Amino acid sequence: MLNTVERESVDAVYSEFAGDPDFRELLEMFVSTIPEKQSALRGHFSAGRIEQLRVIAHQMKGAGGGYGFGGLSTRAAALEEACRTDEHAAIAATLGELLAYSERVSC
């Protein structure tokens, strides 16, 4: 049986607007952009383009909150802040958390 931490890491994450039919199409469009954002994050990190990584994190922070994904916004904000410190270990850790969480985002 999974403990709470493990279970949290596999459960789908839904928008706070998921129950509102007026938001359905917008949420689907937003969620469909996540793989592209993940790829860009990985690419910028691998290439050492920290400023570009920070910009995408900033965009995800705003969009995540706007679309009702507070957890995504929080993790993107952590990555954005880590990019400002330019500490590789902190950037890698917060990027990993954001990528893992974003894998769970669903409509």
mmCIF file of C-alpha atoms in Angstrom:
data_model
loop_
_atom_site.group_PDB
_atom_site.id
_atom_site.type_symbol
_atom_site.label_atom_id
_atom_site.label_comp_id
_atom_site.label_asym_id
_atom_site.label_seq_id
_atom_site.Cartn_x
_atom_site.Cartn_y
_atom_site.Cartn_z
ATOM 1 C CA MET A 1 0.000 0.000 0.000
ATOM 2 C CA LEU A 2 1.297 3.459 -0.868
ATOM 3 C CA ASN A 3 1.974 5.875 1.945
ATOM 4 C CA THR A 4 0.653 9.442 1.726
ATOM 5 C CA VAL A 5 3.808 10.913 0.171
ATOM 6 C CA GLU A 6 4.029 8.202 -2.477
ATOM 7 C CA ARG A 7 0.313 8.406 -3.210
ATOM 8 C CA GLU A 8 0.501 12.164 -3.608
ATOM 9 C CA SER A 9 3.235 11.738 -6.185
ATOM 10 C CA VAL A 10 1.059 9.573 -8.470
ATOM 11 C CA ASP A 11 -2.422 11.082 -8.134
ATOM 12 C CA ALA A 12 -3.654 13.314 -10.923
ATOM 13 C CA VAL A 13 -3.848 17.030 -10.173
ATOM 14 C CA TYR A 14 -6.973 18.880 -11.266
ATOM 15 C CA SER A 15 -7.715 22.573 -11.580
ATOM 16 C CA GLU A 16 -9.877 24.226 -8.976
ATOM 17 C CA PHE A 17 -12.076 25.075 -11.992
ATOM 18 C CA ALA A 18 -12.363 21.458 -13.174
ATOM 19 C CA GLY A 19 -16.038 21.251 -12.253
ATOM 20 C CA ASP A 20 -16.983 24.341 -14.244
ATOM 21 C CA PRO A 21 -18.055 23.442 -17.799
ATOM 22 C CA ASP A 22 -17.286 26.990 -18.951
ATOM 23 C CA PHE A 23 -13.596 26.364 -18.244
ATOM 24 C CA ARG A 24 -13.355 22.891 -19.768
ATOM 25 C CA GLU A 25 -12.008 23.912 -23.178
ATOM 26 C CA LEU A 26 -9.550 26.408 -21.689
ATOM 27 C CA LEU A 27 -8.234 23.823 -19.243
ATOM 28 C CA GLU A 28 -7.811 21.273 -22.023
ATOM 29 C CA MET A 29 -5.839 23.796 -24.082
ATOM 30 C CA PHE A 30 -3.644 24.691 -21.109
ATOM 31 C CA VAL A 31 -2.965 21.067 -20.170
ATOM 32 C CA SER A 32 -2.104 20.277 -23.806
ATOM 33 C CA THR A 33 0.769 22.807 -23.628
ATOM 34 C CA ILE A 34 2.425 21.153 -20.635
ATOM 35 C CA PRO A 35 4.572 18.637 -22.602
ATOM 36 C CA GLU A 36 6.009 21.450 -24.720
ATOM 37 C CA LYS A 37 6.827 23.443 -21.581
ATOM 38 C CA GLN A 38 8.444 20.386 -19.975
ATOM 39 C CA SER A 39 10.607 19.852 -23.040
ATOM 40 C CA ALA A 40 11.667 23.503 -23.086
ATOM 41 C CA LEU A 41 12.520 23.392 -19.373
ATOM 42 C CA ARG A 42 14.651 20.284 -19.840
ATOM 43 C CA GLY A 43 16.386 21.735 -22.884
ATOM 44 C CA HIS A 44 17.234 25.048 -21.239
ATOM 45 C CA PHE A 45 18.499 23.316 -18.117
ATOM 46 C CA SER A 46 20.661 20.900 -20.094
ATOM 47 C CA ALA A 47 22.125 23.767 -22.125
ATOM 48 C CA GLY A 48 22.732 25.898 -19.036
ATOM 49 C CA ARG A 49 20.337 28.606 -20.211
ATOM 50 C CA ILE A 50 19.228 29.621 -16.739
ATOM 51 C CA GLU A 51 17.612 32.926 -17.743
ATOM 52 C CA GLN A 52 15.403 31.170 -20.302
ATOM 53 C CA LEU A 53 14.576 28.547 -17.689
ATOM 54 C CA ARG A 54 13.585 31.329 -15.278
ATOM 55 C CA VAL A 55 11.359 32.975 -17.900
ATOM 56 C CA ILE A 56 9.437 29.754 -18.559
ATOM 57 C CA ALA A 57 9.103 29.133 -14.818
ATOM 58 C CA HIS A 58 7.713 32.658 -14.438
ATOM 59 C CA GLN A 59 5.190 32.048 -17.233
ATOM 60 C CA MET A 60 4.131 28.734 -15.697
ATOM 61 C CA LYS A 61 3.767 30.382 -12.298
ATOM 62 C CA GLY A 62 1.280 32.899 -13.681
ATOM 63 C CA ALA A 63 -0.571 30.532 -15.978
ATOM 64 C CA GLY A 64 -0.760 27.795 -13.360
ATOM 65 C CA GLY A 65 -2.426 30.124 -10.908
ATOM 66 C CA GLY A 66 -4.697 31.626 -13.540
ATOM 67 C CA TYR A 67 -5.946 28.218 -14.629
ATOM 68 C CA GLY A 68 -6.518 27.024 -11.080
ATOM 69 C CA PHE A 69 -3.412 24.880 -10.627
ATOM 70 C CA GLY A 70 -2.040 26.439 -7.447
ATOM 71 C CA GLY A 71 0.442 23.630 -6.840
ATOM 72 C CA LEU A 72 1.921 24.106 -10.292
ATOM 73 C CA SER A 73 2.222 27.828 -9.672
ATOM 74 C CA THR A 74 3.955 27.250 -6.328
ATOM 75 C CA ARG A 75 6.505 24.864 -7.818
ATOM 76 C CA ALA A 76 7.159 27.137 -10.791
ATOM 77 C CA ALA A 77 7.721 30.048 -8.388
ATOM 78 C CA ALA A 78 10.272 27.951 -6.497
ATOM 79 C CA LEU A 79 12.135 27.232 -9.733
ATOM 80 C CA GLU A 80 12.004 30.885 -10.734
ATOM 81 C CA GLU A 81 13.538 31.867 -7.392
ATOM 82 C CA ALA A 82 16.191 29.147 -7.638
ATOM 83 C CA CYS A 83 17.180 30.458 -11.069
ATOM 84 C CA ARG A 84 17.767 33.865 -9.528
ATOM 85 C CA THR A 85 20.240 32.340 -7.054
ATOM 86 C CA ASP A 86 22.114 30.563 -9.856
ATOM 87 C CA GLU A 87 22.737 27.592 -7.530
ATOM 88 C CA HIS A 88 22.824 24.498 -9.714
ATOM 89 C CA ALA A 89 21.681 22.075 -6.986
ATOM 90 C CA ALA A 90 18.676 24.232 -6.077
ATOM 91 C CA ILE A 91 17.750 24.706 -9.719
ATOM 92 C CA ALA A 92 18.001 20.975 -10.404
ATOM 93 C CA ALA A 93 15.912 20.097 -7.332
ATOM 94 C CA THR A 94 13.137 22.602 -7.994
ATOM 95 C CA LEU A 95 13.089 21.747 -11.695
ATOM 96 C CA GLY A 96 12.674 18.076 -10.810
ATOM 97 C CA GLU A 97 9.780 18.901 -8.493
ATOM 98 C CA LEU A 98 8.083 21.044 -11.130
ATOM 99 C CA LEU A 99 8.507 18.425 -13.846
ATOM 100 C CA ALA A 100 7.199 15.624 -11.616
ATOM 101 C CA TYR A 101 4.205 17.688 -10.536
ATOM 102 C CA SER A 102 3.436 18.861 -14.060
ATOM 103 C CA GLU A 103 3.295 15.218 -15.205
ATOM 104 C CA ARG A 104 0.253 14.837 -12.948
ATOM 105 C CA VAL A 105 -1.665 17.888 -14.209
ATOM 106 C CA SER A 106 -4.913 16.839 -15.835
ATOM 107 C CA CYS A 107 -8.284 18.264 -16.915
#
